XYZ file of C-alpha atoms in Angstrom:
407
model
C -15.568 7.019 -20.078
C -15.898 9.533 -17.238
C -18.714 12.025 -17.538
C -17.650 15.639 -17.988
C -20.538 16.794 -15.794
C -19.144 18.596 -12.770
C -20.247 17.751 -9.249
C -22.249 20.340 -7.323
C -19.943 20.037 -4.355
C -18.428 22.265 -1.667
C -15.948 23.991 -3.992
C -16.328 26.659 -6.659
C -17.409 30.281 -6.752
C -21.036 29.422 -5.981
C -20.326 26.813 -3.279
C -21.632 29.174 -0.595
C -25.154 28.801 -1.973
C -25.310 25.054 -1.241
C -22.921 24.030 1.566
C -24.117 23.137 5.052
C -20.704 23.499 6.680
C -19.147 26.770 5.441
C -15.479 27.765 5.214
C -14.044 24.262 5.423
C -10.508 23.637 4.271
C -10.676 21.533 1.098
C -8.454 18.442 0.940
C -8.072 16.618 -2.379
C -7.075 12.943 -2.340
C -5.525 11.898 -5.675
C -6.045 8.174 -6.302
C -4.388 6.855 -9.493
C -4.227 3.251 -8.241
C -5.887 1.060 -5.620
C -2.480 0.660 -3.963
C -2.172 4.431 -3.537
C -5.775 4.678 -2.399
C -5.411 2.160 0.416
C -2.357 4.010 1.743
C -3.985 7.443 1.478
C -7.012 6.331 3.486
C -4.661 6.044 6.462
C -3.983 9.785 6.115
C -7.615 10.682 5.467
C -8.653 9.019 8.715
C -6.279 11.320 10.599
C -8.225 14.452 9.648
C -11.656 13.671 8.191
C -13.474 13.913 11.562
C -12.448 17.569 11.884
C -15.468 19.860 11.345
C -13.140 22.376 9.713
C -12.091 19.973 6.969
C -13.808 18.706 3.797
C -12.196 15.715 2.024
C -12.736 15.129 -1.691
C -11.430 12.358 -3.946
C -10.473 12.243 -7.601
C -9.143 9.629 -10.035
C -6.595 11.057 -12.494
C -6.893 10.135 -16.130
C -5.132 10.942 -19.344
C -4.911 8.508 -22.193
C -5.185 5.523 -19.842
C -5.959 4.456 -16.283
C -5.817 1.361 -14.107
C -8.879 -0.867 -14.232
C -11.016 -0.895 -11.083
C -9.795 2.357 -9.523
C -13.046 4.240 -10.123
C -15.037 1.435 -8.512
C -12.664 1.362 -5.545
C -12.926 5.110 -4.948
C -16.716 5.088 -5.300
C -16.888 2.284 -2.741
C -15.310 4.590 -0.125
C -18.478 6.741 -0.304
C -16.567 10.000 -0.350
C -17.353 12.923 -2.624
C -15.632 12.157 -5.945
C -14.739 14.979 -8.327
C -14.231 14.404 -12.050
C -10.560 14.875 -12.874
C -11.214 17.945 -15.044
C -13.081 19.621 -12.189
C -10.315 18.792 -9.726
C -7.769 20.451 -12.009
C -9.858 23.626 -12.229
C -9.652 24.388 -8.507
C -7.005 25.127 -5.919
C -7.101 23.062 -2.732
C -5.819 23.762 0.740
C -4.085 20.369 0.781
C -3.459 17.633 -1.782
C -2.711 14.107 -0.559
C -0.800 11.775 -2.879
C 0.944 8.407 -2.707
C 2.109 8.392 -6.316
C 4.233 10.767 -8.371
C 1.863 10.632 -11.314
C -0.066 13.801 -12.265
C 1.206 15.945 -9.390
C 2.334 18.684 -11.770
C -1.290 19.203 -12.829
C -2.985 19.711 -9.448
C -3.192 22.998 -7.565
C -2.414 23.250 -3.872
C 0.329 22.177 -1.449
C 1.054 18.470 -1.945
C 1.879 16.002 0.813
C 3.451 12.973 -0.863
C 4.043 9.623 0.828
C 5.086 6.263 -0.572
C 2.499 3.700 -1.621
C 4.559 0.762 -0.338
C 7.354 -0.061 2.066
C 10.446 2.064 1.494
C 11.605 4.539 -1.150
C 14.313 2.248 -2.469
C 12.379 0.122 -4.931
C 12.848 -3.653 -4.819
C 13.704 -3.774 -8.523
C 16.929 -2.030 -9.523
C 15.605 -0.807 -12.875
C 12.299 0.806 -13.798
C 9.860 -1.522 -15.567
C 8.583 1.456 -17.541
C 11.963 2.016 -19.194
C 12.606 -1.047 -21.324
C 16.275 -1.952 -21.369
C 17.101 0.503 -18.564
C 20.717 0.415 -17.398
C 20.564 3.141 -14.721
C 19.146 2.241 -11.323
C 16.129 4.207 -10.095
C 14.558 5.048 -6.739
C 11.323 6.723 -5.674
C 13.182 9.935 -4.794
C 14.811 10.634 -8.153
C 14.754 14.190 -9.469
C 12.653 13.256 -12.498
C 9.866 12.081 -10.168
C 9.937 14.883 -7.599
C 10.305 17.920 -9.861
C 8.596 19.386 -12.905
C 10.346 22.040 -15.017
C 12.576 22.950 -12.109
C 9.779 23.048 -9.523
C 9.784 20.674 -6.556
C 6.338 19.099 -6.587
C 5.693 18.085 -2.951
C 5.434 20.705 -0.236
C 5.962 17.841 2.200
C 7.710 14.609 1.237
C 7.122 11.889 3.816
C 10.071 9.510 4.192
C 10.362 6.361 6.244
C 13.972 6.405 7.398
C 16.997 8.607 7.885
C 18.758 6.599 5.189
C 16.045 7.665 2.744
C 16.736 11.274 3.685
C 20.392 10.732 2.759
C 19.335 9.041 -0.472
C 17.247 12.119 -1.266
C 20.300 14.305 -0.642
C 22.070 12.323 -3.368
C 19.190 12.015 -5.847
C 17.279 15.285 -5.493
C 18.873 17.693 -2.976
C 16.537 20.527 -3.936
C 13.697 18.564 -2.282
C 15.438 18.266 1.097
C 13.586 21.255 2.519
C 10.289 19.454 1.872
C 11.402 16.144 3.398
C 10.046 14.893 6.705
C 11.224 11.585 8.156
C 7.892 10.307 9.422
C 8.216 6.540 9.521
C 5.533 4.294 8.068
C 1.883 4.726 9.060
C 0.907 1.344 7.606
C 3.485 -0.542 9.669
C 2.532 1.439 12.772
C -1.117 0.473 12.326
C -0.178 -3.180 11.950
C 2.036 -3.043 15.040
C -0.767 -1.434 17.029
C -3.170 -4.181 15.935
C -1.103 -7.227 16.903
C -3.354 -7.642 19.929
C -6.242 -8.264 17.525
C -4.510 -11.288 16.004
C -7.007 -13.824 17.357
C -9.946 -11.731 16.131
C -8.404 -11.596 12.673
C -7.873 -15.351 12.715
C -11.489 -15.956 13.701
C -12.605 -13.707 10.840
C -10.602 -15.978 8.526
C -12.142 -19.037 10.194
C -8.765 -20.255 11.412
C -9.250 -22.212 14.613
C -6.601 -22.125 17.386
C -5.309 -25.594 16.535
C -4.610 -24.689 12.909
C -1.702 -22.726 11.446
C -2.265 -20.079 8.789
C 0.044 -20.050 5.771
C -0.168 -16.880 3.654
C 1.161 -16.875 0.106
C 2.077 -13.297 -0.765
C 2.644 -12.060 -4.303
C 3.531 -8.710 -5.759
C 2.821 -8.113 -9.447
C 4.791 -8.555 -12.691
C 6.392 -11.625 -14.190
C 9.026 -12.068 -11.453
C 6.414 -12.291 -8.684
C 5.220 -15.415 -6.889
C 2.021 -15.595 -8.930
C 3.848 -14.675 -12.115
C 6.486 -17.388 -11.773
C 4.823 -20.136 -9.721
C 1.039 -20.033 -10.193
C 0.877 -23.714 -9.222
C 2.239 -22.915 -5.750
C -1.213 -22.386 -4.222
C -2.419 -25.846 -5.181
C 0.887 -27.438 -4.242
C 0.826 -25.981 -0.730
C -2.785 -27.019 -0.220
C -2.006 -30.568 -1.280
C 1.139 -30.795 0.860
C -0.419 -29.613 4.135
C -3.243 -31.419 5.965
C -6.433 -29.354 6.091
C -7.017 -30.291 9.716
C -3.776 -28.572 10.726
C -3.345 -25.766 8.189
C -5.321 -23.023 6.457
C -3.941 -21.271 3.379
C -4.647 -17.701 2.236
C -3.532 -15.746 -0.835
C -2.664 -12.052 -0.965
C -2.028 -10.627 -4.445
C -0.910 -7.099 -5.309
C -3.759 -4.845 -6.508
C -2.008 -4.350 -9.849
C -2.301 -8.069 -10.619
C -6.063 -7.701 -10.272
C -6.123 -4.406 -12.175
C -4.190 -5.654 -15.200
C -5.863 -9.037 -15.607
C -9.309 -8.291 -14.148
C -11.000 -9.800 -11.098
C -12.908 -12.363 -13.125
C -9.749 -13.738 -14.740
C -7.679 -13.858 -11.556
C -10.467 -15.604 -9.675
C -10.851 -18.069 -12.533
C -7.126 -18.853 -12.478
C -7.332 -19.505 -8.729
C -10.691 -21.286 -8.764
C -9.277 -24.802 -8.503
C -7.276 -23.830 -5.422
C -10.295 -22.068 -3.943
C -12.314 -25.243 -4.321
C -9.532 -26.979 -2.371
C -9.821 -24.441 0.477
C -7.715 -21.400 -0.498
C -8.879 -18.133 1.065
C -8.325 -15.263 -1.368
C -8.063 -11.810 0.208
C -9.478 -8.999 -1.958
C -6.979 -6.373 -3.130
C -8.704 -3.383 -1.555
C -8.726 -4.467 2.102
C -7.731 -7.160 4.550
C -4.137 -7.949 3.620
C -2.660 -6.226 6.688
C -4.886 -8.195 9.059
C -4.114 -11.403 7.188
C -0.378 -10.855 7.672
C -0.954 -10.262 11.387
C -2.946 -13.512 11.532
C -0.294 -15.525 9.657
C 1.932 -18.210 11.158
C 4.129 -18.496 8.066
C 4.428 -16.314 4.970
C 5.643 -17.631 1.637
C 6.388 -14.495 -0.361
C 8.552 -12.547 -2.740
C 10.087 -9.061 -3.020
C 6.765 -7.239 -2.575
C 5.910 -4.866 0.269
C 3.428 -7.263 1.865
C 6.207 -9.789 2.490
C 8.359 -7.029 3.989
C 5.610 -5.904 6.348
C 5.002 -9.495 7.454
C 8.709 -9.884 8.169
C 8.731 -6.654 10.196
C 5.951 -8.070 12.377
C 8.062 -11.098 13.184
C 6.257 -13.529 10.944
C 8.438 -16.376 9.639
C 9.140 -15.777 5.938
C 10.296 -18.042 3.139
C 10.911 -16.700 -0.357
C 9.283 -18.365 -3.350
C 10.447 -15.825 -5.924
C 12.945 -12.993 -6.356
C 14.148 -10.731 -9.193
C 17.636 -12.227 -8.775
C 20.277 -9.856 -10.147
C 17.546 -7.287 -10.718
C 17.046 -6.852 -6.965
C 17.952 -3.401 -5.676
C 20.867 -3.617 -3.213
C 19.921 -2.204 0.174
C 16.175 -2.322 -0.495
C 13.752 -3.847 2.005
C 13.397 -6.819 -0.322
C 17.169 -7.229 -0.232
C 17.144 -7.175 3.572
C 14.486 -9.906 3.558
C 16.504 -11.963 1.079
C 19.577 -11.808 3.317
C 17.764 -13.622 6.152
C 14.913 -15.610 4.622
C 15.444 -19.025 3.101
C 14.284 -20.018 -0.364
C 11.383 -22.387 -0.823
C 12.583 -25.880 -1.646
C 10.209 -28.292 -3.367
C 12.160 -31.321 -2.113
C 11.821 -30.548 1.623
C 8.696 -30.942 3.777
C 6.900 -27.616 4.100
C 6.457 -27.962 7.859
C 10.236 -28.218 8.270
C 10.748 -25.114 6.147
C 8.234 -23.203 8.245
C 10.097 -24.237 11.396
C 13.408 -23.114 9.880
C 11.905 -19.743 8.949
C 10.770 -19.305 12.533
C 14.335 -19.521 13.812
C 15.418 -16.421 11.869
C 12.174 -14.443 12.284
C 13.265 -12.273 15.223
C 16.487 -11.078 13.599
C 14.698 -10.534 10.306
C 12.010 -8.474 12.042
C 14.561 -6.178 13.665
C 16.466 -5.533 10.440
C 13.392 -5.063 8.252
C 11.714 -2.747 10.760
C 14.771 -0.480 10.720
C 14.719 -0.518 6.922
C 11.052 0.517 6.818
C 10.927 3.059 9.628
C 13.307 4.912 11.913
C 10.371 6.639 13.595
C 8.450 3.579 14.822
C 4.914 4.274 16.071
C 5.234 8.018 15.361
C 4.080 8.302 11.746
C 0.487 9.291 12.528
C 1.578 12.163 14.778
C 4.295 13.406 12.412
C 2.141 13.238 9.279
C -0.913 14.768 10.949
C 1.222 17.651 12.165
C 2.512 18.186 8.611
C -1.004 18.119 7.152
C -2.325 20.662 9.611
C 0.676 22.888 9.011
C -0.138 22.948 5.297
C -3.829 23.521 6.093
C -2.857 26.413 8.406
C -5.068 24.986 11.134
C -4.382 24.089 14.757
C -4.181 20.357 15.412
C -6.944 18.564 17.319
C -6.265 18.015 21.005
C -6.543 14.227 20.933
C -3.417 12.191 20.140
C -2.914 11.037 16.569
C -3.067 7.257 16.314
C -2.600 5.071 13.238
C -5.779 3.485 11.864
C -6.050 -0.212 12.701
C -6.284 -2.686 9.814
C -9.776 -3.686 8.735
C -11.081 -7.181 9.381
C -10.079 -9.618 6.627
C -12.968 -10.879 4.522
C -12.104 -13.461 1.835
C -13.817 -12.910 -1.478
C -17.543 -13.806 -1.278
C -18.449 -17.374 -2.015
C -14.854 -18.507 -2.102
C -14.544 -20.204 1.266
C -14.894 -23.943 1.275
């Protein structure tokens, strides 16, 4: 249970008696999930070096919260405010990558997506059992509260998403900015580091790296085919192939790190490299030679980078038409247990270039410009002049498999 003791930080009526840097603009980063947190750090890195800016973090809570979020936020070593204290102050800028709790915070909100695209891969919301109406991430119920549009700036990836917003919540159009995707831009900028990422994963030049990517929920790769990891390891010679696993942070949050690692322990003993949920998945996708995935964002990003993709799982009729996952499904083959894996990897390679072009357009129509566009929007809300140096997307961190798990 979070302590109600407030932090003696740089905000509050008496802050002037303790700060070292006075009159900084206060930026609150709202982190309800690890997924949102990893995306928001890309924005934080665009402004935290500014001597005029003070960044603070908070983890929202009500009757429940996701397991592991507090530990993740603490590990970033930023100043963390208790949720009650964060709600008692007005901030110069609020950064969010989730719709949850935005009605409670005070200050202009910049809202971005926490994954690839605003058209969700699943047609119906998992939170609405038996739902019959399709949902998106730009629906009115998510972007407004009692008639008030919540974000002051709504970052979108594509022009098509802007048109979707016009249909779903036209009152939010004035807040919308088509910015592209800062995560994809960072991955594109880091493709030259591919060999460094592979060395970090201990993948020698003569070996090929197969990455098994899974989102969360029962229709995911791990949800439907947990035996896939062991099967791939047994089918491919260790001398020629390395195998890594990337699982959605929510899979870890719901089941707990101990349980997930226990479920995968047999495969780890056989050589599986498990990438932790909080960092390293982007670099692992850059390092990959073949991705076996599902409808999750990580598979979409890998496809956009030109990595050969084969699908192991899909929501089937529950897939949202026109979503990034749907674009991937249109080009990527399905994993077949009766065909040699090497042949399936080769087949995936033949469609990789076309898949990359189509998926990239579905994720971003402002390629390599997201950092500049989003930084400009943040400084506009802060009412500060932008720094002189160009805005560049943060490069993905080095991948580090979970300690003690390498063979």
